[in-house]
JSON list of C-alpha atoms in Angstrom, two decimals:
[
{"chain": "C", "resi": 560, "resn": "UNK", "atom": "CA", "xyz": [-19.65, -86.94, 57.78]},
{"chain": "C", "resi": 561, "resn": "UNK", "atom": "CA", "xyz": [-18.84, -87.82, 54.17]},
{"chain": "C", "resi": 562, "resn": "UNK", "atom": "CA", "xyz": [-21.03, -90.08, 52.06]},
{"chain": "C", "resi": 563, "resn": "UNK", "atom": "CA", "xyz": [-18.37, -92.80, 52.03]},
{"chain": "C", "resi": 564, "resn": "UNK", "atom": "CA", "xyz": [-18.02, -92.82, 55.81]},
{"chain": "C", "resi": 565, "resn": "UNK", "atom": "CA", "xyz": [-21.80, -92.79, 56.23]},
{"chain": "C", "resi": 566, "resn": "UNK", "atom": "CA", "xyz": [-22.15, -95.86, 54.04]},
{"chain": "C", "resi": 567, "resn": "UNK", "atom": "CA", "xyz": [-19.38, -97.71, 55.90]},
{"chain": "C", "resi": 568, "resn": "UNK", "atom": "CA", "xyz": [-20.82, -96.72, 59.26]},
{"chain": "C", "resi": 569, "resn": "UNK", "atom": "CA", "xyz": [-24.24, -98.00, 58.25]},
{"chain": "C", "resi": 570, "resn": "UNK", "atom": "CA", "xyz": [-22.69, -101.32, 57.22]},
{"chain": "C", "resi": 571, "resn": "UNK", "atom": "CA", "xyz": [-20.86, -101.45, 60.57]},
{"chain": "C", "resi": 572, "resn": "UNK", "atom": "CA", "xyz": [-24.12, -100.73, 62.41]},
{"chain": "C", "resi": 573, "resn": "UNK", "atom": "CA", "xyz": [-25.78, -103.66, 60.67]},
{"chain": "C", "resi": 574, "resn": "UNK", "atom": "CA", "xyz": [-22.92, -106.02, 61.47]},
{"chain": "C", "resi": 575, "resn": "UNK", "atom": "CA", "xyz": [-22.87, -104.93, 65.13]},
{"chain": "C", "resi": 576, "resn": "UNK", "atom": "CA", "xyz": [-26.56, -105.55, 65.81]},
{"chain": "C", "resi": 577, "resn": "UNK", "atom": "CA", "xyz": [-26.17, -109.13, 67.05]},
{"chain": "C", "resi": 578, "resn": "UNK", "atom": "CA", "xyz": [-22.72, -108.70, 68.62]},
{"chain": "C", "resi": 579, "resn": "UNK", "atom": "CA", "xyz": [-21.59, -108.27, 72.20]},
{"chain": "C", "resi": 580, "resn": "UNK", "atom": "CA", "xyz": [-20.08, -105.00, 73.45]},
{"chain": "C", "resi": 581, "resn": "UNK", "atom": "CA", "xyz": [-16.51, -106.21, 72.97]},
{"chain": "C", "resi": 582, "resn": "UNK", "atom": "CA", "xyz": [-17.26, -107.56, 69.49]},
{"chain": "C", "resi": 583, "resn": "UNK", "atom": "CA", "xyz": [-18.90, -104.25, 68.53]},
{"chain": "C", "resi": 584, "resn": "UNK", "atom": "CA", "xyz": [-15.90, -102.23, 69.66]},
{"chain": "C", "resi": 585, "resn": "UNK", "atom": "CA", "xyz": [-13.61, -104.37, 67.49]},
{"chain": "C", "resi": 586, "resn": "UNK", "atom": "CA", "xyz": [-15.97, -104.27, 64.49]},
{"chain": "C", "resi": 587, "resn": "UNK", "atom": "CA", "xyz": [-16.19, -100.48, 64.59]},
{"chain": "C", "resi": 588, "resn": "UNK", "atom": "CA", "xyz": [-12.41, -100.13, 64.77]},
{"chain": "C", "resi": 589, "resn": "UNK", "atom": "CA", "xyz": [-11.79, -102.72, 62.04]},
{"chain": "C", "resi": 590, "resn": "UNK", "atom": "CA", "xyz": [-14.27, -101.09, 59.64]},
{"chain": "C", "resi": 591, "resn": "UNK", "atom": "CA", "xyz": [-13.71, -97.41, 60.45]},
{"chain": "C", "resi": 592, "resn": "UNK", "atom": "CA", "xyz": [-10.17, -97.20, 61.87]},
{"chain": "C", "resi": 593, "resn": "UNK", "atom": "CA", "xyz": [-8.15, -99.06, 59.28]},
{"chain": "C", "resi": 594, "resn": "UNK", "atom": "CA", "xyz": [-4.64, -98.26, 60.55]},
{"chain": "C", "resi": 595, "resn": "UNK", "atom": "CA", "xyz": [-4.33, -101.59, 62.38]},
{"chain": "C", "resi": 596, "resn": "UNK", "atom": "CA", "xyz": [-5.32, -105.14, 61.52]},
{"chain": "C", "resi": 597, "resn": "UNK", "atom": "CA", "xyz": [-8.02, -106.95, 63.49]},
{"chain": "C", "resi": 598, "resn": "UNK", "atom": "CA", "xyz": [-5.38, -109.22, 65.02]},
{"chain": "C", "resi": 599, "resn": "UNK", "atom": "CA", "xyz": [-3.43, -106.22, 66.29]},
{"chain": "C", "resi": 600, "resn": "UNK", "atom": "CA", "xyz": [-6.57, -104.50, 67.58]},
{"chain": "C", "resi": 601, "resn": "UNK", "atom": "CA", "xyz": [-7.56, -107.59, 69.54]},
{"chain": "C", "resi": 602, "resn": "UNK", "atom": "CA", "xyz": [-4.19, -107.63, 71.30]},
{"chain": "C", "resi": 603, "resn": "UNK", "atom": "CA", "xyz": [-4.12, -103.93, 72.23]},
{"chain": "C", "resi": 604, "resn": "UNK", "atom": "CA", "xyz": [-4.38, -103.19, 75.96]},
{"chain": "C", "resi": 605, "resn": "UNK", "atom": "CA", "xyz": [-7.93, -102.05, 76.71]},
{"chain": "C", "resi": 606, "resn": "UNK", "atom": "CA", "xyz": [-6.79, -98.51, 77.44]},
{"chain": "C", "resi": 607, "resn": "UNK", "atom": "CA", "xyz": [-5.29, -98.20, 73.96]},
{"chain": "C", "resi": 608, "resn": "UNK", "atom": "CA", "xyz": [-8.42, -99.71, 72.42]},
{"chain": "C", "resi": 609, "resn": "UNK", "atom": "CA", "xyz": [-10.56, -97.17, 74.29]},
{"chain": "C", "resi": 610, "resn": "UNK", "atom": "CA", "xyz": [-8.25, -94.38, 73.16]},
{"chain": "C", "resi": 611, "resn": "UNK", "atom": "CA", "xyz": [-8.82, -95.37, 69.55]},
{"chain": "C", "resi": 612, "resn": "UNK", "atom": "CA", "xyz": [-12.58, -95.51, 70.17]},
{"chain": "C", "resi": 613, "resn": "UNK", "atom": "CA", "xyz": [-12.48, -91.98, 71.60]},
{"chain": "C", "resi": 614, "resn": "UNK", "atom": "CA", "xyz": [-10.55, -90.76, 68.56]},
{"chain": "C", "resi": 615, "resn": "UNK", "atom": "CA", "xyz": [-13.04, -92.53, 66.27]},
{"chain": "C", "resi": 616, "resn": "UNK", "atom": "CA", "xyz": [-15.95, -90.90, 68.09]},
{"chain": "C", "resi": 617, "resn": "UNK", "atom": "CA", "xyz": [-14.38, -87.48, 67.55]},
{"chain": "C", "resi": 618, "resn": "UNK", "atom": "CA", "xyz": [-13.94, -88.13, 63.82]},
{"chain": "C", "resi": 619, "resn": "UNK", "atom": "CA", "xyz": [-17.54, -89.29, 63.44]},
{"chain": "C", "resi": 620, "resn": "UNK", "atom": "CA", "xyz": [-19.48, -86.89, 65.65]},
{"chain": "C", "resi": 621, "resn": "UNK", "atom": "CA", "xyz": [-17.06, -84.24, 66.93]},
{"chain": "C", "resi": 622, "resn": "UNK", "atom": "CA", "xyz": [-15.26, -83.65, 70.25]},
{"chain": "C", "resi": 623, "resn": "UNK", "atom": "CA", "xyz": [-18.24, -82.78, 72.47]},
{"chain": "C", "resi": 624, "resn": "UNK", "atom": "CA", "xyz": [-20.24, -85.55, 74.13]},
{"chain": "C", "resi": 625, "resn": "UNK", "atom": "CA", "xyz": [-23.49, -85.19, 76.05]},
{"chain": "C", "resi": 626, "resn": "UNK", "atom": "CA", "xyz": [-24.44, -87.89, 78.54]},
{"chain": "C", "resi": 627, "resn": "UNK", "atom": "CA", "xyz": [-26.66, -88.49, 81.55]},
{"chain": "C", "resi": 628, "resn": "UNK", "atom": "CA", "xyz": [-25.95, -89.92, 85.00]},
{"chain": "C", "resi": 629, "resn": "UNK", "atom": "CA", "xyz": [-28.28, -90.75, 87.87]},
{"chain": "C", "resi": 630, "resn": "UNK", "atom": "CA", "xyz": [-27.21, -89.83, 91.39]},
{"chain": "C", "resi": 631, "resn": "UNK", "atom": "CA", "xyz": [-27.03, -93.08, 93.43]},
{"chain": "C", "resi": 632, "resn": "UNK", "atom": "CA", "xyz": [-28.09, -91.19, 96.55]},
{"chain": "C", "resi": 633, "resn": "UNK", "atom": "CA", "xyz": [-31.17, -89.20, 95.45]},
{"chain": "C", "resi": 634, "resn": "UNK", "atom": "CA", "xyz": [-31.76, -90.44, 91.85]},
{"chain": "C", "resi": 635, "resn": "UNK", "atom": "CA", "xyz": [-31.39, -86.92, 90.44]},
{"chain": "C", "resi": 636, "resn": "UNK", "atom": "CA", "xyz": [-30.47, -86.96, 86.74]},
{"chain": "C", "resi": 637, "resn": "UNK", "atom": "CA", "xyz": [-27.28, -85.10, 85.90]},
{"chain": "C", "resi": 638, "resn": "UNK", "atom": "CA", "xyz": [-26.50, -83.77, 82.43]},
{"chain": "C", "resi": 639, "resn": "UNK", "atom": "CA", "xyz": [-22.83, -84.29, 81.58]},
{"chain": "C", "resi": 640, "resn": "UNK", "atom": "CA", "xyz": [-20.99, -82.27, 78.96]},
{"chain": "C", "resi": 641, "resn": "UNK", "atom": "CA", "xyz": [-17.79, -84.11, 78.15]},
{"chain": "C", "resi": 642, "resn": "UNK", "atom": "CA", "xyz": [-14.94, -83.49, 75.76]},
{"chain": "C", "resi": 643, "resn": "UNK", "atom": "CA", "xyz": [-12.96, -86.24, 74.06]},
{"chain": "C", "resi": 644, "resn": "UNK", "atom": "CA", "xyz": [-9.64, -84.55, 74.84]},
{"chain": "C", "resi": 645, "resn": "UNK", "atom": "CA", "xyz": [-10.40, -84.57, 78.57]},
{"chain": "C", "resi": 646, "resn": "UNK", "atom": "CA", "xyz": [-10.78, -88.36, 78.52]},
{"chain": "C", "resi": 647, "resn": "UNK", "atom": "CA", "xyz": [-7.72, -89.17, 76.44]},
{"chain": "C", "resi": 648, "resn": "UNK", "atom": "CA", "xyz": [-4.87, -90.44, 78.62]},
{"chain": "C", "resi": 649, "resn": "UNK", "atom": "CA", "xyz": [-1.24, -91.33, 77.77]},
{"chain": "C", "resi": 650, "resn": "UNK", "atom": "CA", "xyz": [-0.71, -94.96, 76.73]},
{"chain": "C", "resi": 651, "resn": "UNK", "atom": "CA", "xyz": [0.41, -97.35, 79.49]},
{"chain": "C", "resi": 652, "resn": "UNK", "atom": "CA", "xyz": [4.04, -98.25, 79.97]},
{"chain": "C", "resi": 653, "resn": "UNK", "atom": "CA", "xyz": [5.28, -101.26, 78.03]},
{"chain": "C", "resi": 654, "resn": "UNK", "atom": "CA", "xyz": [7.28, -102.69, 80.96]},
{"chain": "C", "resi": 655, "resn": "UNK", "atom": "CA", "xyz": [5.93, -105.89, 82.58]},
{"chain": "C", "resi": 656, "resn": "UNK", "atom": "CA", "xyz": [3.97, -105.38, 85.80]},
{"chain": "C", "resi": 657, "resn": "UNK", "atom": "CA", "xyz": [5.29, -107.05, 88.92]},
{"chain": "C", "resi": 658, "resn": "UNK", "atom": "CA", "xyz": [3.40, -107.83, 92.12]},
{"chain": "C", "resi": 659, "resn": "UNK", "atom": "CA", "xyz": [5.40, -109.10, 95.11]},
{"chain": "C", "resi": 660, "resn": "UNK", "atom": "CA", "xyz": [3.23, -109.92, 98.09]},
{"chain": "C", "resi": 661, "resn": "UNK", "atom": "CA", "xyz": [2.84, -112.65, 100.76]},
{"chain": "C", "resi": 662, "resn": "UNK", "atom": "CA", "xyz": [5.64, -114.76, 99.30]},
{"chain": "C", "resi": 663, "resn": "UNK", "atom": "CA", "xyz": [4.26, -114.59, 95.76]},
{"chain": "C", "resi": 664, "resn": "UNK", "atom": "CA", "xyz": [6.05, -112.99, 92.81]},
{"chain": "C", "resi": 665, "resn": "UNK", "atom": "CA", "xyz": [3.53, -112.41, 90.02]},
{"chain": "C", "resi": 666, "resn": "UNK", "atom": "CA", "xyz": [4.38, -110.97, 86.61]},
{"chain": "C", "resi": 667, "resn": "UNK", "atom": "CA", "xyz": [1.34, -109.58, 84.80]},
{"chain": "C", "resi": 668, "resn": "UNK", "atom": "CA", "xyz": [0.38, -108.17, 81.42]},
{"chain": "C", "resi": 669, "resn": "UNK", "atom": "CA", "xyz": [-2.47, -105.75, 80.74]},
{"chain": "C", "resi": 670, "resn": "UNK", "atom": "CA", "xyz": [-5.80, -107.31, 79.70]},
{"chain": "C", "resi": 671, "resn": "UNK", "atom": "CA", "xyz": [-6.95, -106.94, 76.09]},
{"chain": "C", "resi": 672, "resn": "UNK", "atom": "CA", "xyz": [-10.02, -107.66, 73.97]},
{"chain": "C", "resi": 673, "resn": "UNK", "atom": "CA", "xyz": [-9.06, -111.32, 73.55]},
{"chain": "C", "resi": 674, "resn": "UNK", "atom": "CA", "xyz": [-9.43, -111.73, 77.30]},
{"chain": "C", "resi": 675, "resn": "UNK", "atom": "CA", "xyz": [-12.86, -110.06, 77.35]},
{"chain": "C", "resi": 676, "resn": "UNK", "atom": "CA", "xyz": [-14.03, -112.24, 74.48]},
{"chain": "C", "resi": 677, "resn": "UNK", "atom": "CA", "xyz": [-12.87, -115.31, 76.39]},
{"chain": "C", "resi": 678, "resn": "UNK", "atom": "CA", "xyz": [-14.74, -114.49, 79.61]},
{"chain": "C", "resi": 679, "resn": "UNK", "atom": "CA", "xyz": [-17.88, -112.94, 78.12]},
{"chain": "C", "resi": 680, "resn": "UNK", "atom": "CA", "xyz": [-19.78, -116.23, 78.28]},
{"chain": "C", "resi": 681, "resn": "UNK", "atom": "CA", "xyz": [-19.04, -116.76, 81.99]},
{"chain": "C", "resi": 682, "resn": "UNK", "atom": "CA", "xyz": [-22.17, -115.94, 83.97]},
{"chain": "C", "resi": 683, "resn": "UNK", "atom": "CA", "xyz": [-20.46, -116.13, 87.35]},
{"chain": "C", "resi": 684, "resn": "UNK", "atom": "CA", "xyz": [-18.73, -112.82, 88.14]},
{"chain": "C", "resi": 685, "resn": "UNK", "atom": "CA", "xyz": [-16.17, -114.39, 90.47]},
{"chain": "C", "resi": 686, "resn": "UNK", "atom": "CA", "xyz": [-15.27, -117.04, 87.92]},
{"chain": "C", "resi": 687, "resn": "UNK", "atom": "CA", "xyz": [-14.86, -114.34, 85.28]},
{"chain": "C", "resi": 688, "resn": "UNK", "atom": "CA", "xyz": [-12.56, -112.32, 87.57]},
{"chain": "C", "resi": 689, "resn": "UNK", "atom": "CA", "xyz": [-10.35, -115.28, 88.39]},
{"chain": "C", "resi": 690, "resn": "UNK", "atom": "CA", "xyz": [-10.22, -116.38, 84.75]},
{"chain": "C", "resi": 691, "resn": "UNK", "atom": "CA", "xyz": [-9.23, -112.89, 83.64]},
{"chain": "C", "resi": 692, "resn": "UNK", "atom": "CA", "xyz": [-6.53, -112.77, 86.31]},
{"chain": "C", "resi": 693, "resn": "UNK", "atom": "CA", "xyz": [-5.16, -116.15, 85.25]},
{"chain": "C", "resi": 694, "resn": "UNK", "atom": "CA", "xyz": [-5.00, -115.07, 81.60]},
{"chain": "C", "resi": 695, "resn": "UNK", "atom": "CA", "xyz": [-3.09, -111.91, 82.55]},
{"chain": "C", "resi": 696, "resn": "UNK", "atom": "CA", "xyz": [-0.50, -113.85, 84.56]},
{"chain": "C", "resi": 697, "resn": "UNK", "atom": "CA", "xyz": [2.79, -114.16, 82.69]},
{"chain": "C", "resi": 698, "resn": "UNK", "atom": "CA", "xyz": [4.44, -115.97, 85.58]},
{"chain": "C", "resi": 699, "resn": "UNK", "atom": "CA", "xyz": [3.55, -116.86, 89.17]},
{"chain": "C", "resi": 700, "resn": "UNK", "atom": "CA", "xyz": [6.35, -117.86, 91.53]},
{"chain": "C", "resi": 701, "resn": "UNK", "atom": "CA", "xyz": [6.41, -118.94, 95.17]},
{"chain": "C", "resi": 702, "resn": "UNK", "atom": "CA", "xyz": [9.91, -119.28, 96.67]},
{"chain": "C", "resi": 703, "resn": "UNK", "atom": "CA", "xyz": [11.26, -119.21, 93.14]},
{"chain": "C", "resi": 704, "resn": "UNK", "atom": "CA", "xyz": [9.10, -122.12, 91.99]},
{"chain": "C", "resi": 705, "resn": "UNK", "atom": "CA", "xyz": [6.31, -121.70, 89.39]},
{"chain": "C", "resi": 706, "resn": "UNK", "atom": "CA", "xyz": [2.75, -122.34, 90.56]},
{"chain": "C", "resi": 707, "resn": "UNK", "atom": "CA", "xyz": [-0.61, -122.23, 88.80]},
{"chain": "C", "resi": 708, "resn": "UNK", "atom": "CA", "xyz": [-2.47, -118.89, 88.82]},
{"chain": "C", "resi": 709, "resn": "UNK", "atom": "CA", "xyz": [-5.48, -120.76, 90.21]},
{"chain": "C", "resi": 710, "resn": "UNK", "atom": "CA", "xyz": [-3.62, -121.18, 93.52]},
{"chain": "C", "resi": 711, "resn": "UNK", "atom": "CA", "xyz": [-3.30, -117.42, 94.11]},
{"chain": "C", "resi": 712, "resn": "UNK", "atom": "CA", "xyz": [-5.47, -116.28, 97.06]},
{"chain": "C", "resi": 713, "resn": "UNK", "atom": "CA", "xyz": [-8.23, -113.69, 96.72]},
{"chain": "C", "resi": 714, "resn": "UNK", "atom": "CA", "xyz": [-6.27, -110.93, 98.49]},
{"chain": "C", "resi": 715, "resn": "UNK", "atom": "CA", "xyz": [-3.54, -111.10, 95.86]},
{"chain": "C", "resi": 716, "resn": "UNK", "atom": "CA", "xyz": [-6.05, -111.11, 93.00]},
{"chain": "C", "resi": 717, "resn": "UNK", "atom": "CA", "xyz": [-7.51, -107.89, 94.41]},
{"chain": "C", "resi": 718, "resn": "UNK", "atom": "CA", "xyz": [-4.01, -106.40, 94.60]},
{"chain": "C", "resi": 719, "resn": "UNK", "atom": "CA", "xyz": [-3.35, -107.47, 91.01]},
{"chain": "C", "resi": 720, "resn": "UNK", "atom": "CA", "xyz": [-6.58, -105.83, 89.85]},
{"chain": "C", "resi": 721, "resn": "UNK", "atom": "CA", "xyz": [-5.57, -102.58, 91.56]},
{"chain": "C", "resi": 722, "resn": "UNK", "atom": "CA", "xyz": [-2.12, -102.74, 89.96]},
{"chain": "C", "resi": 723, "resn": "UNK", "atom": "CA", "xyz": [-3.58, -103.32, 86.47]},
{"chain": "C", "resi": 724, "resn": "UNK", "atom": "CA", "xyz": [-6.12, -100.51, 86.91]},
{"chain": "C", "resi": 725, "resn": "UNK", "atom": "CA", "xyz": [-3.42, -98.05, 87.99]},
{"chain": "C", "resi": 726, "resn": "UNK", "atom": "CA", "xyz": [-1.18, -99.05, 85.08]},
{"chain": "C", "resi": 727, "resn": "UNK", "atom": "CA", "xyz": [-3.90, -98.57, 82.44]},
{"chain": "C", "resi": 728, "resn": "UNK", "atom": "CA", "xyz": [-6.52, -96.08, 83.77]},
{"chain": "C", "resi": 729, "resn": "UNK", "atom": "CA", "xyz": [-8.10, -95.53, 80.35]},
{"chain": "C", "resi": 730, "resn": "UNK", "atom": "CA", "xyz": [-9.19, -99.17, 80.38]},
{"chain": "C", "resi": 731, "resn": "UNK", "atom": "CA", "xyz": [-11.82, -98.21, 82.97]},
{"chain": "C", "resi": 732, "resn": "UNK", "atom": "CA", "xyz": [-12.58, -94.49, 82.68]},
{"chain": "C", "resi": 733, "resn": "UNK", "atom": "CA", "xyz": [-14.04, -93.02, 85.87]},
{"chain": "C", "resi": 734, "resn": "UNK", "atom": "CA", "xyz": [-15.73, -89.61, 86.20]},
{"chain": "C", "resi": 735, "resn": "UNK", "atom": "CA", "xyz": [-15.73, -87.60, 89.43]},
{"chain": "C", "resi": 736, "resn": "UNK", "atom": "CA", "xyz": [-19.36, -86.51, 89.82]},
{"chain": "C", "resi": 737, "resn": "UNK", "atom": "CA", "xyz": [-21.04, -84.23, 92.33]},
{"chain": "C", "resi": 738, "resn": "UNK", "atom": "CA", "xyz": [-24.84, -84.09, 92.63]},
{"chain": "C", "resi": 739, "resn": "UNK", "atom": "CA", "xyz": [-26.08, -80.46, 92.76]},
{"chain": "C", "resi": 740, "resn": "UNK", "atom": "CA", "xyz": [-29.22, -81.51, 94.64]},
{"chain": "C", "resi": 741, "resn": "UNK", "atom": "CA", "xyz": [-27.88, -83.60, 97.53]},
{"chain": "C", "resi": 742, "resn": "UNK", "atom": "CA", "xyz": [-24.12, -82.90, 97.21]},
{"chain": "C", "resi": 743, "resn": "UNK", "atom": "CA", "xyz": [-23.35, -86.60, 96.97]},
{"chain": "C", "resi": 744, "resn": "UNK", "atom": "CA", "xyz": [-19.94, -87.30, 95.43]},
{"chain": "C", "resi": 745, "resn": "UNK", "atom": "CA", "xyz": [-19.17, -90.52, 93.58]},
{"chain": "C", "resi": 746, "resn": "UNK", "atom": "CA", "xyz": [-17.15, -92.11, 90.78]},
{"chain": "C", "resi": 747, "resn": "UNK", "atom": "CA", "xyz": [-19.10, -93.13, 87.67]},
{"chain": "C", "resi": 748, "resn": "UNK", "atom": "CA", "xyz": [-17.78, -95.43, 84.96]},
{"chain": "C", "resi": 749, "resn": "UNK", "atom": "CA", "xyz": [-17.78, -94.02, 81.42]},
{"chain": "C", "resi": 750, "resn": "UNK", "atom": "CA", "xyz": [-17.88, -96.81, 78.84]},
{"chain": "C", "resi": 751, "resn": "UNK", "atom": "CA", "xyz": [-16.83, -95.30, 75.52]},
{"chain": "C", "resi": 752, "resn": "UNK", "atom": "CA", "xyz": [-17.65, -98.50, 73.62]},
{"chain": "C", "resi": 753, "resn": "UNK", "atom": "CA", "xyz": [-21.25, -98.55, 74.87]},
{"chain": "C", "resi": 754, "resn": "UNK", "atom": "CA", "xyz": [-21.62, -94.77, 74.54]},
{"chain": "C", "resi": 755, "resn": "UNK", "atom": "CA", "xyz": [-20.42, -94.75, 70.93]},
{"chain": "C", "resi": 756, "resn": "UNK", "atom": "CA", "xyz": [-22.66, -97.67, 70.02]},
{"chain": "C", "resi": 757, "resn": "UNK", "atom": "CA", "xyz": [-25.75, -95.88, 71.40]},
{"chain": "C", "resi": 758, "resn": "UNK", "atom": "CA", "xyz": [-24.85, -92.79, 69.38]},
{"chain": "C", "resi": 759, "resn": "UNK", "atom": "CA", "xyz": [-24.45, -94.87, 66.22]},
{"chain": "C", "resi": 760, "resn": "UNK", "atom": "CA", "xyz": [-27.82, -96.52, 66.84]},
{"chain": "C", "resi": 761, "resn": "UNK", "atom": "CA", "xyz": [-29.51, -93.11, 67.19]},
{"chain": "C", "resi": 762, "resn": "UNK", "atom": "CA", "xyz": [-27.70, -91.83, 64.09]},
{"chain": "C", "resi": 763, "resn": "UNK", "atom": "CA", "xyz": [-28.79, -94.87, 62.06]},
{"chain": "C", "resi": 764, "resn": "UNK", "atom": "CA", "xyz": [-32.45, -94.42, 63.04]},
{"chain": "C", "resi": 765, "resn": "UNK", "atom": "CA", "xyz": [-32.35, -90.74, 62.01]},
{"chain": "C", "resi": 766, "resn": "UNK", "atom": "CA", "xyz": [-30.74, -91.71, 58.72]},
{"chain": "C", "resi": 767, "resn": "UNK", "atom": "CA", "xyz": [-33.39, -94.36, 58.04]},
{"chain": "C", "resi": 768, "resn": "UNK", "atom": "CA", "xyz": [-36.10, -91.76, 58.63]},
{"chain": "C", "resi": 769, "resn": "UNK", "atom": "CA", "xyz": [-34.41, -89.40, 56.15]},
{"chain": "C", "resi": 770, "resn": "UNK", "atom": "CA", "xyz": [-34.04, -92.13, 53.53]},
{"chain": "C", "resi": 771, "resn": "UNK", "atom": "CA", "xyz": [-37.66, -93.15, 53.99]},
{"chain": "C", "resi": 772, "resn": "UNK", "atom": "CA", "xyz": [-38.95, -89.60, 53.47]},
{"chain": "C", "resi": 773, "resn": "UNK", "atom": "CA", "xyz": [-36.79, -88.89, 50.45]},
{"chain": "C", "resi": 774, "resn": "UNK", "atom": "CA", "xyz": [-37.36, -92.27, 48.81]},
{"chain": "C", "resi": 775, "resn": "UNK", "atom": "CA", "xyz": [-41.12, -91.90, 49.20]},
{"chain": "C", "resi": 776, "resn": "UNK", "atom": "CA", "xyz": [-41.09, -88.31, 47.93]},
{"chain": "C", "resi": 777, "resn": "UNK", "atom": "CA", "xyz": [-38.67, -88.64, 45.01]},
{"chain": "C", "resi": 778, "resn": "UNK", "atom": "CA", "xyz": [-38.31, -92.35, 44.34]},
{"chain": "C", "resi": 779, "resn": "UNK", "atom": "CA", "xyz": [-34.57, -92.30, 44.96]},
{"chain": "C", "resi": 780, "resn": "UNK", "atom": "CA", "xyz": [-32.69, -95.40, 46.11]},
{"chain": "C", "resi": 781, "resn": "UNK", "atom": "CA", "xyz": [-30.88, -95.68, 49.43]},
{"chain": "C", "resi": 782, "resn": "UNK", "atom": "CA", "xyz": [-27.53, -95.56, 47.60]},
{"chain": "C", "resi": 783, "resn": "UNK", "atom": "CA", "xyz": [-28.55, -92.33, 45.82]},
{"chain": "C", "resi": 784, "resn": "UNK", "atom": "CA", "xyz": [-29.57, -90.69, 49.09]},
{"chain": "C", "resi": 785, "resn": "UNK", "atom": "CA", "xyz": [-26.46, -91.80, 50.98]},
{"chain": "C", "resi": 786, "resn": "UNK", "atom": "CA", "xyz": [-24.29, -90.45, 48.15]},
{"chain": "C", "resi": 787, "resn": "UNK", "atom": "CA", "xyz": [-25.59, -86.93, 48.83]},
{"chain": "C", "resi": 788, "resn": "UNK", "atom": "CA", "xyz": [-23.77, -84.62, 51.17]},
{"chain": "C", "resi": 789, "resn": "UNK", "atom": "CA", "xyz": [-25.61, -84.02, 54.49]},
{"chain": "C", "resi": 790, "resn": "UNK", "atom": "CA", "xyz": [-26.23, -80.41, 53.42]},
{"chain": "C", "resi": 791, "resn": "UNK", "atom": "CA", "xyz": [-27.89, -81.36, 50.12]},
{"chain": "C", "resi": 792, "resn": "UNK", "atom": "CA", "xyz": [-29.90, -84.07, 51.83]},
{"chain": "C", "resi": 793, "resn": "UNK", "atom": "CA", "xyz": [-31.13, -81.58, 54.41]},
{"chain": "C", "resi": 794, "resn": "UNK", "atom": "CA", "xyz": [-32.18, -79.13, 51.69]},
{"chain": "C", "resi": 795, "resn": "UNK", "atom": "CA", "xyz": [-34.41, -81.78, 50.13]},
{"chain": "C", "resi": 796, "resn": "UNK", "atom": "CA", "xyz": [-35.78, -82.85, 53.53]},
{"chain": "C", "resi": 797, "resn": "UNK", "atom": "CA", "xyz": [-36.82, -79.29, 54.31]},
{"chain": "C", "resi": 798, "resn": "UNK", "atom": "CA", "xyz": [-38.82, -79.19, 51.08]},
{"chain": "C", "resi": 799, "resn": "UNK", "atom": "CA", "xyz": [-40.45, -82.55, 51.76]},
{"chain": "C", "resi": 800, "resn": "UNK", "atom": "CA", "xyz": [-41.52, -81.39, 55.20]},
{"chain": "C", "resi": 801, "resn": "UNK", "atom": "CA", "xyz": [-43.05, -78.12, 54.01]}
]
């Protein structure tokens, strides 16, 4: 990681501290993936946003990812060795999604970060689900007449959720896991936004420890230490720790 990226990443870490998961994902992309504007990033389907987060993770820390998962059957801890390329999926189709069921004709769009930001303050899970569904409805027709999304029954909302998930699988990445102890098989969600944020937190704490040691030993400023290449910094750290 270059000195310039390290400095920007540290500034992003500081800005993210008091933000929600969705806000952090956008902040990291705005500050470290500068190809798109914040407005455009907010409107990306969640699968595309997650794809950019995966690519960002690879640029920052490399393609290999180590994670842990607890078996829901026996509580055994599994060590997962993942690769960014294995989680990258093709972008979803641009065509509108159509659900025709029980006399309803519902045109949908894929959810994006604006939708998550809108529902993040809703404590009730069911209310959040229905609000997200309503926001993703482009048009709802019954016998050719428009009706409010709030009138759609639960069974159709569940069908719409399944349709959206199938159309954009990278929005909710699932891992097929098999417990070596009890042979239990299950699907586990992999949240790249949360995973990357935890890695950045750990990286920042290691960097603060390095800056503390070098500043105390040599009297250098944080800016001076961050300007060093990781190799030069490590050479000085080895001498401090002798």
